Amino acid sequence: MSQPLLEFRSLVKRFGGVTALDDFSMTLSSGEILGLIGPNGSGKTTSFNVLTGIYKATSGQVFFEGREITNAPARTVYEAGIVRTFQRSRLCLPLSIYDNIMIGDTSRLDQGLWSNLIARGGLNKQLDTSYRLARELVGTFSGHLADRMDQPVGALPMIERRRIEICRALISGPRLLLLDEPSAGMTHDETHQLMDDILAVRARGEGLSIIIVEHEMGVIERITDRCCVLSYGRKIAEGTYAEVAADPEVQNAYLGAD
Amino acid sequence: MDFGLIAQYVANGILLGTMYALVAVGFTLFFGVLDVIKFSHGDVLMLGTFIGFTAWLGLEAIGVSNPWLQLLGILLCSLGATALIGAAIAKWLVLPLKNAPQLNTLLITLTLGTAIREAVRLFYPNGSNPKAFPALLPDAAIEIGNFSLRADSVILVLAGLGLIGLLNLVINRTRLGLAIRAVAQDEETARIMGINYTLVVLATFALGSGVAAFAGVMNGLYYNEINFGMGLILGLIGFSAAIVGGLGNLYGAILGGFLFAGLQTVGAALLPFASAYKDVFAFAVVIALMAWKPTGLIPERSSDRV
Amino acid sequence: MTDLSLNSTDRPRPWRTGAIVILAAGVYGWALIMAEETWQVLGLLVLALVAVLIGFKTGQVKQVHQAWAGSEPRLNRLAFATLIALILALSQEHFALLMVTTVLLYFVAAMGLNIQFGFAGMVNFAGAAFFGAGAYTAAVLGNVTAFPPLLTLVAGGLVALVLSIPLLVPIVRTTGHYAAVVTIAFGVLFRTFLEVNEILGGPQGLMVAPMRLFGWDFNNSPVIAGFEMSFYANYALLAAVLAALVFTLLRRLERSWIGLHMDAVRLDETAAACFGISIKRTKITAFLMGNLILGVSGALYGMMISFIAPASFAFSDSLLMVSIVLLGGLGSPWGAAVAATIVILLPEKLQLLQEYRFLLFSVLVILVLLFRPDGLLPRQLRNFFASRRAGK
């Protein structure tokens, strides 16, 4: 069996008296789409935050492509090819769509003082290329938005903002995409469309791996290869959607014991 | 070792520390309750002190010459006026801006402080010159070797510390204090629990401001002089003290106040040929402390929901 | 890129609107500076207010924005030319030129602060300290006559830069009001140090040697075509060049990846870090760049007024600089220009305001922060392609 892309080994995260992640272990293979589900407060977003370096793990380890990245700073995690969206949309509202997407492309952009301020030939080329690529990417999700790349994101409705946030994550051609409740606030159709678009982008690339936190089970059922179910920070089930949906412990966690 | 000299430094340091702590405590209370930095704090206490001074002029004019009565009059007027002004600023400037970015409130209150300072300088009769504050406390001094302990400094320190202790009691032992602490921890829950949010906030601002006014009066009684700029440096030091000690924590503010005074004293003592550098020394240490502990010595326990 | 093309009949008009505004501003500026009587000044102020209101109502303001969006390089050049023309028109008025140069240098300082505050979100309450560091450098180097004066400007910037270095660790590690303490403490520290230190003149201050360019002493009045100009004209022209350079630098910075990262750090540090932006590097770049600019403008200022004292570089002066940035609009260089003009020029023209200026500006800043927090000329959306798509 080939090396997993991502591995959590007995991750524990405590906040004072609260144990948000309790001995959480899981693996993700390259190219897989994994669903991370569980009731509110079960630690799903916390696992993202620990992975991306926003929180320090209390104990346990994280491995990516065989290398240990436990408690690596956020920048290092990004450079390794892991990107994310946020539960509470975190875009720079006063900035334009193009600006926001370019924030996601840091690894490919030249940040030297000389080339940015004095001899800007290379910068101008990068601007042209990246504008075109950003526009194409946004166009996959919304032709309407692609014509408005210079509009401030703050003027957009929530659903459009989510699309932009996903584009920001995808622009750098990442290895692993972490989606945190991408469909919140969307209708069934909009969610369906969004997932199709994400899969389309994925198909064009080299097998993007995805971990998706979702409450809408239709999405999980449709696009994931496997699921992990969390409850109070502990993994209580793992398997395909059909398997975990039938698991009585999972049902208890969501609905409560009789 | 010249113990007399050391004792002098120490006594001075304790006096200053009490003054700074009185101001710092206000900053930390305001931050605890509303997450704001009310930068006009220093200048408001200056205004209150001027009001107290005016009250004294009034008392003199109507023939009240008993120093203790005068003192009482001054204290009542300045502490009372400052408390009211502090609460008024909270009501009309700070509360309405609750949801604006924190920096805005800092900047607005900072500018307000400047406005108050300039207003006093321009509109108070002969405002730009220092005023001779009456020496109302006993003149006596206790001689211990070559160290002269002024009675008034002892009284002031004891009163100041007593006031801080009283504030501490109010915060920790009374229902109002409980309400203040509840609002400081979690506004929404406190509201749900039936606490009158606005009233608690106004009370906090009144308390913090009134307490700080005593620092202004202390300054006046000890140095026998007040001027329109005294609030600025007191405010800056009080702010630095509150931050270094750890915002939101009462003990942190007291610690910060005495720490700063200690730094000034140590600076003056270490560099006797250039004791004027004490402020340079003190502020340099503040910067170093911020480099070491970016959220203060007793760190702020905040969480950013990701 | 579809909706930015303007058809050929539309193209000339926006440009013209922008040009008219620039020329009108130039004439207005000249009139304001030359006005002697209070009623004249007040009349001009009312005129400006009315013109701006009409501009908003009739949509002319929008046209001006479009003009700049479409023809920025040309309009900027026109603005610079108008500035030079204004300086030459005032070439025999000592005091007028002194005012213009002061406005220009405070404008440059405000741009430095804008990099720190407007872009990277770092408030600097020690702006006057770094400005003063430049001035004091000019004073010290000027007394060592061998040092080439133009390099003195650079040296002023470098000294400010070096003074920033001890602050880097705390400034990077802190945010918001904690960061504020760092610069406030430094500002007080700086001024106290100058007052106490006898070598640098103490509270009485220092004389500063004048600027000399290629052997030409700036304190000599230039004579062109038989007209003897005020010696301040030298400084004014040099300040104008400096302002243009720093303005260009600021625009380039904004329209670069570094500028984008500064905005990202200001608006959402956590997200910025998650996308690989180095918070440390961004903040350090902004802080150092801003202080360098402050130092350079301070050095030229020192040389111009030829006498400096610690009292000119106090906390209230730093506050005044921050006020200019806030009044104009965070991150908006044109806003800073207008604000600097108002803050420096008005108290001089309305003598009765002189005493009250700190009070009045405090009230003005409070009002702006309450009711128009984006400033007088709010920062516009970043336009990466402004200089290149011009005249499409």
PDB file of N, CA and C in Angstrom, chain B residues 31 37 39 93 97 102-104 106-108 110-112 114-115 118-119 121-123 232-233 236 239-240 243 247 276-277 279-280 283-284 286-287 290-292 294-295 300 304, chain C residues 117 121 123 125 166-167 169-170 173-174 176-178 180-182 184-186 188-189 192-193 196-197 270 315-316 319 322 326 355-356 358-359 361-363 365-366 369-370 373:
ATOM      1  N   PHE B  31     -11.007  48.485  29.436  1.00  0.00           N
ATOM      2  CA  PHE B  31     -10.741  47.471  28.443  1.00  0.00           C
ATOM      3  C   PHE B  31     -11.480  46.194  28.791  1.00  0.00           C
ATOM      4  N   ILE B  37      -9.770  50.978  24.366  1.00  0.00           N
ATOM      5  CA  ILE B  37      -8.769  51.806  25.021  1.00  0.00           C
ATOM      6  C   ILE B  37      -9.309  53.218  24.997  1.00  0.00           C
ATOM      7  N   PHE B  39      -8.382  56.523  25.442  1.00  0.00           N
ATOM      8  CA  PHE B  39      -7.146  57.254  25.587  1.00  0.00           C
ATOM      9  C   PHE B  39      -7.314  58.625  26.193  1.00  0.00           C
ATOM     10  N   LEU B  93     -19.747  58.578  23.255  1.00  0.00           N
ATOM     11  CA  LEU B  93     -18.705  58.362  22.266  1.00  0.00           C
ATOM     12  C   LEU B  93     -18.303  56.899  22.155  1.00  0.00           C
ATOM     13  N   LEU B  97     -19.780  53.420  19.486  1.00  0.00           N
ATOM     14  CA  LEU B  97     -18.780  52.903  18.565  1.00  0.00           C
ATOM     15  C   LEU B  97     -18.369  51.489  18.894  1.00  0.00           C
ATOM     16  N   GLN B 102     -11.511  48.390  16.752  1.00  0.00           N
ATOM     17  CA  GLN B 102     -10.940  48.850  18.008  1.00  0.00           C
ATOM     18  C   GLN B 102     -10.055  50.071  17.849  1.00  0.00           C
ATOM     19  N   LEU B 103      -9.298  50.062  16.766  1.00  0.00           N
ATOM     20  CA  LEU B 103      -8.337  51.134  16.543  1.00  0.00           C
ATOM     21  C   LEU B 103      -9.056  52.473  16.433  1.00  0.00           C
ATOM     22  N   ASN B 104     -10.257  52.467  15.859  1.00  0.00           N
ATOM     23  CA  ASN B 104     -11.018  53.713  15.718  1.00  0.00           C
ATOM     24  C   ASN B 104     -11.287  54.343  17.066  1.00  0.00           C
ATOM     25  N   LEU B 106      -9.661  53.884  19.829  1.00  0.00           N
ATOM     26  CA  LEU B 106      -8.396  54.370  20.377  1.00  0.00           C
ATOM     27  C   LEU B 106      -8.072  55.733  19.795  1.00  0.00           C
ATOM     28  N   LEU B 107      -8.204  55.851  18.475  1.00  0.00           N
ATOM     29  CA  LEU B 107      -7.857  57.102  17.816  1.00  0.00           C
ATOM     30  C   LEU B 107      -8.808  58.225  18.202  1.00  0.00           C
ATOM     31  N   ILE B 108     -10.089  57.908  18.264  1.00  0.00           N
ATOM     32  CA  ILE B 108     -11.059  58.952  18.608  1.00  0.00           C
ATOM     33  C   ILE B 108     -10.815  59.445  20.020  1.00  0.00           C
ATOM     34  N   LEU B 110      -8.116  59.242  21.717  1.00  0.00           N
ATOM     35  CA  LEU B 110      -6.818  59.922  21.738  1.00  0.00           C
ATOM     36  C   LEU B 110      -6.983  61.366  21.295  1.00  0.00           C
ATOM     37  N   THR B 111      -7.701  61.536  20.194  1.00  0.00           N
ATOM     38  CA  THR B 111      -7.945  62.874  19.680  1.00  0.00           C
ATOM     39  C   THR B 111      -8.800  63.680  20.639  1.00  0.00           C
ATOM     40  N   LEU B 112      -9.769  63.012  21.257  1.00  0.00           N
ATOM     41  CA  LEU B 112     -10.609  63.697  22.242  1.00  0.00           C
ATOM     42  C   LEU B 112      -9.758  64.219  23.382  1.00  0.00           C
ATOM     43  N   THR B 114      -6.691  65.131  23.216  1.00  0.00           N
ATOM     44  CA  THR B 114      -6.029  66.348  22.733  1.00  0.00           C
ATOM     45  C   THR B 114      -6.984  67.524  22.769  1.00  0.00           C
ATOM     46  N   ALA B 115      -8.231  67.281  22.346  1.00  0.00           N
ATOM     47  CA  ALA B 115      -9.212  68.359  22.324  1.00  0.00           C
ATOM     48  C   ALA B 115      -9.437  68.900  23.730  1.00  0.00           C
ATOM     49  N   GLU B 118      -6.373  70.924  24.851  1.00  0.00           N
ATOM     50  CA  GLU B 118      -6.310  72.227  24.202  1.00  0.00           C
ATOM     51  C   GLU B 118      -7.404  73.142  24.727  1.00  0.00           C
ATOM     52  N   ALA B 119      -8.576  72.546  24.967  1.00  0.00           N
ATOM     53  CA  ALA B 119      -9.680  73.361  25.458  1.00  0.00           C
ATOM     54  C   ALA B 119      -9.322  73.990  26.798  1.00  0.00           C
ATOM     55  N   ARG B 121      -6.323  74.537  27.901  1.00  0.00           N
ATOM     56  CA  ARG B 121      -5.247  75.516  27.671  1.00  0.00           C
ATOM     57  C   ARG B 121      -5.797  76.820  27.143  1.00  0.00           C
ATOM     58  N   LEU B 122      -6.805  76.713  26.281  1.00  0.00           N
ATOM     59  CA  LEU B 122      -7.295  77.921  25.632  1.00  0.00           C
ATOM     60  C   LEU B 122      -8.358  78.650  26.445  1.00  0.00           C
ATOM     61  N   PHE B 123      -9.227  77.869  27.101  1.00  0.00           N
ATOM     62  CA  PHE B 123     -10.395  78.510  27.664  1.00  0.00           C
ATOM     63  C   PHE B 123     -10.344  78.719  29.165  1.00  0.00           C
ATOM     64  N   LEU B 232      -1.522  64.215  29.915  1.00  0.00           N
ATOM     65  CA  LEU B 232      -0.970  63.490  28.778  1.00  0.00           C
ATOM     66  C   LEU B 232       0.053  62.466  29.232  1.00  0.00           C
ATOM     67  N   ILE B 233       1.043  62.944  29.982  1.00  0.00           N
ATOM     68  CA  ILE B 233       2.101  62.007  30.359  1.00  0.00           C
ATOM     69  C   ILE B 233       1.580  60.970  31.363  1.00  0.00           C
ATOM     70  N   LEU B 236      -0.214  58.460  29.255  1.00  0.00           N
ATOM     71  CA  LEU B 236       0.704  57.601  28.513  1.00  0.00           C
ATOM     72  C   LEU B 236       1.341  56.567  29.433  1.00  0.00           C
ATOM     73  N   PHE B 239      -1.313  54.092  30.597  1.00  0.00           N
ATOM     74  CA  PHE B 239      -1.618  53.171  29.505  1.00  0.00           C
ATOM     75  C   PHE B 239      -0.519  52.125  29.378  1.00  0.00           C
ATOM     76  N   SER B 240       0.723  52.593  29.316  1.00  0.00           N
ATOM     77  CA  SER B 240       1.834  51.657  29.211  1.00  0.00           C
ATOM     78  C   SER B 240       1.824  50.690  30.380  1.00  0.00           C
ATOM     79  N   ILE B 243      -0.909  48.088  29.992  1.00  0.00           N
ATOM     80  CA  ILE B 243      -0.581  47.121  28.942  1.00  0.00           C
ATOM     81  C   ILE B 243       0.504  46.176  29.406  1.00  0.00           C
ATOM     82  N   LEU B 247      -3.626  43.770  30.118  1.00  0.00           N
ATOM     83  CA  LEU B 247      -4.921  44.441  30.049  1.00  0.00           C
ATOM     84  C   LEU B 247      -6.040  43.563  30.559  1.00  0.00           C
ATOM     85  N   ALA B 276      17.965  62.535  34.499  1.00  0.00           N
ATOM     86  CA  ALA B 276      16.910  62.923  33.571  1.00  0.00           C
ATOM     87  C   ALA B 276      16.639  61.821  32.556  1.00  0.00           C
ATOM     88  N   TYR B 277      17.585  60.898  32.415  1.00  0.00           N
ATOM     89  CA  TYR B 277      17.402  59.803  31.476  1.00  0.00           C
ATOM     90  C   TYR B 277      16.462  58.741  31.992  1.00  0.00           C
ATOM     91  N   ASP B 279      13.334  58.566  32.302  1.00  0.00           N
ATOM     92  CA  ASP B 279      12.178  58.273  31.457  1.00  0.00           C
ATOM     93  C   ASP B 279      12.591  57.495  30.219  1.00  0.00           C
ATOM     94  N   VAL B 280      13.761  57.851  29.675  1.00  0.00           N
ATOM     95  CA  VAL B 280      14.271  57.102  28.532  1.00  0.00           C
ATOM     96  C   VAL B 280      14.427  55.640  28.916  1.00  0.00           C
ATOM     97  N   PHE B 283      10.903  53.868  29.472  1.00  0.00           N
ATOM     98  CA  PHE B 283      10.181  53.555  28.247  1.00  0.00           C
ATOM     99  C   PHE B 283      10.927  52.520  27.410  1.00  0.00           C
ATOM    100  N   ALA B 284      12.241  52.544  27.481  1.00  0.00           N
ATOM    101  CA  ALA B 284      12.998  51.528  26.745  1.00  0.00           C
ATOM    102  C   ALA B 284      12.683  50.146  27.297  1.00  0.00           C
ATOM    103  N   VAL B 286       9.929  49.318  28.731  1.00  0.00           N
ATOM    104  CA  VAL B 286       8.568  48.989  28.298  1.00  0.00           C
ATOM    105  C   VAL B 286       8.602  48.343  26.922  1.00  0.00           C
ATOM    106  N   ILE B 287       9.378  48.952  26.021  1.00  0.00           N
ATOM    107  CA  ILE B 287       9.470  48.399  24.672  1.00  0.00           C
ATOM    108  C   ILE B 287      10.033  46.994  24.718  1.00  0.00           C
ATOM    109  N   MET B 290       7.452  44.559  25.866  1.00  0.00           N
ATOM    110  CA  MET B 290       6.478  44.228  24.824  1.00  0.00           C
ATOM    111  C   MET B 290       7.073  43.253  23.826  1.00  0.00           C
ATOM    112  N   ALA B 291       8.374  43.367  23.584  1.00  0.00           N
ATOM    113  CA  ALA B 291       9.012  42.419  22.670  1.00  0.00           C
ATOM    114  C   ALA B 291       8.978  41.020  23.271  1.00  0.00           C
ATOM    115  N   TRP B 292       9.146  40.974  24.589  1.00  0.00           N
ATOM    116  CA  TRP B 292       9.215  39.671  25.258  1.00  0.00           C
ATOM    117  C   TRP B 292       7.813  39.093  25.443  1.00  0.00           C
ATOM    118  N   PRO B 294       4.220  39.979  24.196  1.00  0.00           N
ATOM    119  CA  PRO B 294       3.419  40.852  23.341  1.00  0.00           C
ATOM    120  C   PRO B 294       2.021  41.161  23.853  1.00  0.00           C
ATOM    121  N   THR B 295       1.501  40.387  24.817  1.00  0.00           N
ATOM    122  CA  THR B 295       0.197  40.773  25.345  1.00  0.00           C
ATOM    123  C   THR B 295       0.271  41.074  26.832  1.00  0.00           C
ATOM    124  N   GLU B 300      -3.465  38.512  28.116  1.00  0.00           N
ATOM    125  CA  GLU B 300      -4.884  38.584  27.834  1.00  0.00           C
ATOM    126  C   GLU B 300      -5.343  37.201  27.394  1.00  0.00           C
ATOM    127  N   ASP B 304      -9.698  34.079  19.093  1.00  0.00           N
ATOM    128  CA  ASP B 304     -10.194  34.525  17.808  1.00  0.00           C
ATOM    129  C   ASP B 304     -10.873  33.349  17.130  1.00  0.00           C
TER     130      ASP B 304
ATOM    131  N   PHE C 117       0.475  52.405   8.052  1.00  0.00           N
ATOM    132  CA  PHE C 117      -0.859  52.385   8.612  1.00  0.00           C
ATOM    133  C   PHE C 117      -1.908  52.023   7.562  1.00  0.00           C
ATOM    134  N   GLY C 121      -1.524  48.394   8.165  1.00  0.00           N
ATOM    135  CA  GLY C 121      -2.330  48.433   9.372  1.00  0.00           C
ATOM    136  C   GLY C 121      -1.573  48.682  10.660  1.00  0.00           C
ATOM    137  N   VAL C 123      -0.219  51.275  13.196  1.00  0.00           N
ATOM    138  CA  VAL C 123      -0.226  52.688  13.562  1.00  0.00           C
ATOM    139  C   VAL C 123       1.126  53.060  14.142  1.00  0.00           C
ATOM    140  N   PHE C 125       2.807  55.896  16.260  1.00  0.00           N
ATOM    141  CA  PHE C 125       2.631  57.112  17.045  1.00  0.00           C
ATOM    142  C   PHE C 125       3.956  57.817  17.289  1.00  0.00           C
ATOM    143  N   PRO C 166      15.641  48.387  16.585  1.00  0.00           N
ATOM    144  CA  PRO C 166      15.323  47.825  17.908  1.00  0.00           C
ATOM    145  C   PRO C 166      13.834  47.639  18.139  1.00  0.00           C
ATOM    146  N   LEU C 167      13.000  48.356  17.354  1.00  0.00           N
ATOM    147  CA  LEU C 167      11.566  48.245  17.554  1.00  0.00           C
ATOM    148  C   LEU C 167      10.962  47.093  16.765  1.00  0.00           C
ATOM    149  N   VAL C 169      11.331  43.781  16.687  1.00  0.00           N
ATOM    150  CA  VAL C 169      10.809  42.602  17.382  1.00  0.00           C
ATOM    151  C   VAL C 169       9.479  42.891  18.060  1.00  0.00           C
ATOM    152  N   PRO C 170       9.391  43.935  18.897  1.00  0.00           N
ATOM    153  CA  PRO C 170       8.077  44.184  19.506  1.00  0.00           C
ATOM    154  C   PRO C 170       7.011  44.542  18.489  1.00  0.00           C
ATOM    155  N   ARG C 173       5.691  41.413  16.816  1.00  0.00           N
ATOM    156  CA  ARG C 173       5.019  40.463  17.692  1.00  0.00           C
ATOM    157  C   ARG C 173       3.699  40.993  18.245  1.00  0.00           C
ATOM    158  N   THR C 174       3.486  42.303  18.187  1.00  0.00           N
ATOM    159  CA  THR C 174       2.277  42.862  18.796  1.00  0.00           C
ATOM    160  C   THR C 174       1.310  43.350  17.728  1.00  0.00           C
ATOM    161  N   GLY C 176      -2.476  45.862  17.206  1.00  0.00           N
ATOM    162  CA  GLY C 176      -3.466  46.759  17.779  1.00  0.00           C
ATOM    163  C   GLY C 176      -2.903  47.661  18.842  1.00  0.00           C
ATOM    164  N   HIS C 177      -3.603  47.715  19.993  1.00  0.00           N
ATOM    165  CA  HIS C 177      -3.173  48.679  21.010  1.00  0.00           C
ATOM    166  C   HIS C 177      -1.861  48.294  21.669  1.00  0.00           C
ATOM    167  N   TYR C 178      -1.532  47.021  21.630  1.00  0.00           N
ATOM    168  CA  TYR C 178      -0.228  46.632  22.174  1.00  0.00           C
ATOM    169  C   TYR C 178       0.878  47.218  21.320  1.00  0.00           C
ATOM    170  N   ALA C 180       0.572  49.851  19.610  1.00  0.00           N
ATOM    171  CA  ALA C 180       0.534  51.293  19.825  1.00  0.00           C
ATOM    172  C   ALA C 180       1.473  51.691  20.949  1.00  0.00           C
ATOM    173  N   VAL C 181       1.483  50.902  22.022  1.00  0.00           N
ATOM    174  CA  VAL C 181       2.357  51.217  23.156  1.00  0.00           C
ATOM    175  C   VAL C 181       3.805  51.325  22.714  1.00  0.00           C
ATOM    176  N   VAL C 182       4.210  50.424  21.810  1.00  0.00           N
ATOM    177  CA  VAL C 182       5.614  50.395  21.403  1.00  0.00           C
ATOM    178  C   VAL C 182       6.030  51.719  20.774  1.00  0.00           C
ATOM    179  N   ILE C 184       4.383  54.614  20.887  1.00  0.00           N
ATOM    180  CA  ILE C 184       4.192  55.723  21.821  1.00  0.00           C
ATOM    181  C   ILE C 184       5.403  55.816  22.738  1.00  0.00           C
ATOM    182  N   ALA C 185       5.787  54.672  23.299  1.00  0.00           N
ATOM    183  CA  ALA C 185       6.938  54.662  24.197  1.00  0.00           C
ATOM    184  C   ALA C 185       8.175  55.184  23.479  1.00  0.00           C
ATOM    185  N   PHE C 186       8.362  54.761  22.239  1.00  0.00           N
ATOM    186  CA  PHE C 186       9.546  55.209  21.512  1.00  0.00           C
ATOM    187  C   PHE C 186       9.512  56.708  21.281  1.00  0.00           C
ATOM    188  N   VAL C 188       8.070  59.053  23.083  1.00  0.00           N
ATOM    189  CA  VAL C 188       8.380  59.772  24.318  1.00  0.00           C
ATOM    190  C   VAL C 188       9.860  59.632  24.636  1.00  0.00           C
ATOM    191  N   LEU C 189      10.367  58.435  24.465  1.00  0.00           N
ATOM    192  CA  LEU C 189      11.768  58.138  24.717  1.00  0.00           C
ATOM    193  C   LEU C 189      12.661  59.042  23.875  1.00  0.00           C
ATOM    194  N   THR C 192      12.453  62.778  24.963  1.00  0.00           N
ATOM    195  CA  THR C 192      13.119  62.952  26.250  1.00  0.00           C
ATOM    196  C   THR C 192      14.625  62.875  26.083  1.00  0.00           C
ATOM    197  N   PHE C 193      15.079  61.921  25.292  1.00  0.00           N
ATOM    198  CA  PHE C 193      16.505  61.759  25.059  1.00  0.00           C
ATOM    199  C   PHE C 193      17.105  63.039  24.478  1.00  0.00           C
ATOM    200  N   VAL C 196      17.368  65.846  27.005  1.00  0.00           N
ATOM    201  CA  VAL C 196      18.309  65.643  28.086  1.00  0.00           C
ATOM    202  C   VAL C 196      19.754  65.658  27.603  1.00  0.00           C
ATOM    203  N   ASN C 197      19.921  65.285  26.349  1.00  0.00           N
ATOM    204  CA  ASN C 197      21.262  65.101  25.822  1.00  0.00           C
ATOM    205  C   ASN C 197      21.876  66.417  25.380  1.00  0.00           C
ATOM    206  N   THR C 270      -4.663  36.015   9.981  1.00  0.00           N
ATOM    207  CA  THR C 270      -4.745  34.553  10.015  1.00  0.00           C
ATOM    208  C   THR C 270      -4.854  33.979   8.608  1.00  0.00           C
ATOM    209  N   PHE C 315       4.969  64.104  20.939  1.00  0.00           N
ATOM    210  CA  PHE C 315       3.842  63.204  20.720  1.00  0.00           C
ATOM    211  C   PHE C 315       2.729  63.912  19.965  1.00  0.00           C
ATOM    212  N   SER C 316       2.452  65.168  20.319  1.00  0.00           N
ATOM    213  CA  SER C 316       1.364  65.869  19.636  1.00  0.00           C
ATOM    214  C   SER C 316       1.658  66.050  18.156  1.00  0.00           C
ATOM    215  N   LEU C 319       0.864  62.845  16.573  1.00  0.00           N
ATOM    216  CA  LEU C 319      -0.589  62.759  16.456  1.00  0.00           C
ATOM    217  C   LEU C 319      -1.088  63.562  15.267  1.00  0.00           C
ATOM    218  N   VAL C 322      -0.568  61.543  12.203  1.00  0.00           N
ATOM    219  CA  VAL C 322      -1.576  60.482  12.104  1.00  0.00           C
ATOM    220  C   VAL C 322      -2.917  61.082  11.704  1.00  0.00           C
ATOM    221  N   LEU C 326      -5.425  60.099   8.646  1.00  0.00           N
ATOM    222  CA  LEU C 326      -6.819  59.732   8.855  1.00  0.00           C
ATOM    223  C   LEU C 326      -7.763  60.650   8.105  1.00  0.00           C
ATOM    224  N   GLU C 355      -3.959  79.729  17.149  1.00  0.00           N
ATOM    225  CA  GLU C 355      -3.955  79.255  18.524  1.00  0.00           C
ATOM    226  C   GLU C 355      -4.804  78.010  18.688  1.00  0.00           C
ATOM    227  N   TYR C 356      -5.902  77.975  17.947  1.00  0.00           N
ATOM    228  CA  TYR C 356      -6.890  76.930  18.163  1.00  0.00           C
ATOM    229  C   TYR C 356      -6.681  75.724  17.271  1.00  0.00           C
ATOM    230  N   PHE C 358      -4.767  72.997  17.074  1.00  0.00           N
ATOM    231  CA  PHE C 358      -4.777  71.630  17.590  1.00  0.00           C
ATOM    232  C   PHE C 358      -6.181  71.226  18.004  1.00  0.00           C
ATOM    233  N   LEU C 359      -6.883  72.160  18.659  1.00  0.00           N
ATOM    234  CA  LEU C 359      -8.243  71.872  19.094  1.00  0.00           C
ATOM    235  C   LEU C 359      -9.139  71.608  17.900  1.00  0.00           C
ATOM    236  N   PHE C 361      -8.391  70.750  14.820  1.00  0.00           N
ATOM    237  CA  PHE C 361      -8.102  69.538  14.069  1.00  0.00           C
ATOM    238  C   PHE C 361      -8.498  68.299  14.846  1.00  0.00           C
ATOM    239  N   SER C 362      -8.389  68.368  16.163  1.00  0.00           N
ATOM    240  CA  SER C 362      -8.862  67.240  16.950  1.00  0.00           C
ATOM    241  C   SER C 362     -10.343  67.016  16.705  1.00  0.00           C
ATOM    242  N   VAL C 363     -11.098  68.118  16.768  1.00  0.00           N
ATOM    243  CA  VAL C 363     -12.543  67.995  16.556  1.00  0.00           C
ATOM    244  C   VAL C 363     -12.826  67.487  15.151  1.00  0.00           C
ATOM    245  N   VAL C 365     -10.931  65.619  13.228  1.00  0.00           N
ATOM    246  CA  VAL C 365     -10.599  64.198  13.122  1.00  0.00           C
ATOM    247  C   VAL C 365     -11.681  63.349  13.774  1.00  0.00           C
ATOM    248  N   ILE C 366     -12.170  63.808  14.956  1.00  0.00           N
ATOM    249  CA  ILE C 366     -13.226  63.055  15.627  1.00  0.00           C
ATOM    250  C   ILE C 366     -14.449  62.960  14.724  1.00  0.00           C
ATOM    251  N   LEU C 369     -13.784  60.560  11.875  1.00  0.00           N
ATOM    252  CA  LEU C 369     -13.797  59.171  12.325  1.00  0.00           C
ATOM    253  C   LEU C 369     -15.208  58.684  12.627  1.00  0.00           C
ATOM    254  N   LEU C 370     -16.059  59.622  13.099  1.00  0.00           N
ATOM    255  CA  LEU C 370     -17.416  59.225  13.416  1.00  0.00           C
ATOM    256  C   LEU C 370     -18.288  59.103  12.166  1.00  0.00           C
ATOM    257  N   PRO C 373     -15.472  57.714   8.143  1.00  0.00           N
ATOM    258  CA  PRO C 373     -14.222  57.071   8.539  1.00  0.00           C
ATOM    259  C   PRO C 373     -13.289  56.747   7.381  1.00  0.00           C
TER     260      PRO C 373
END
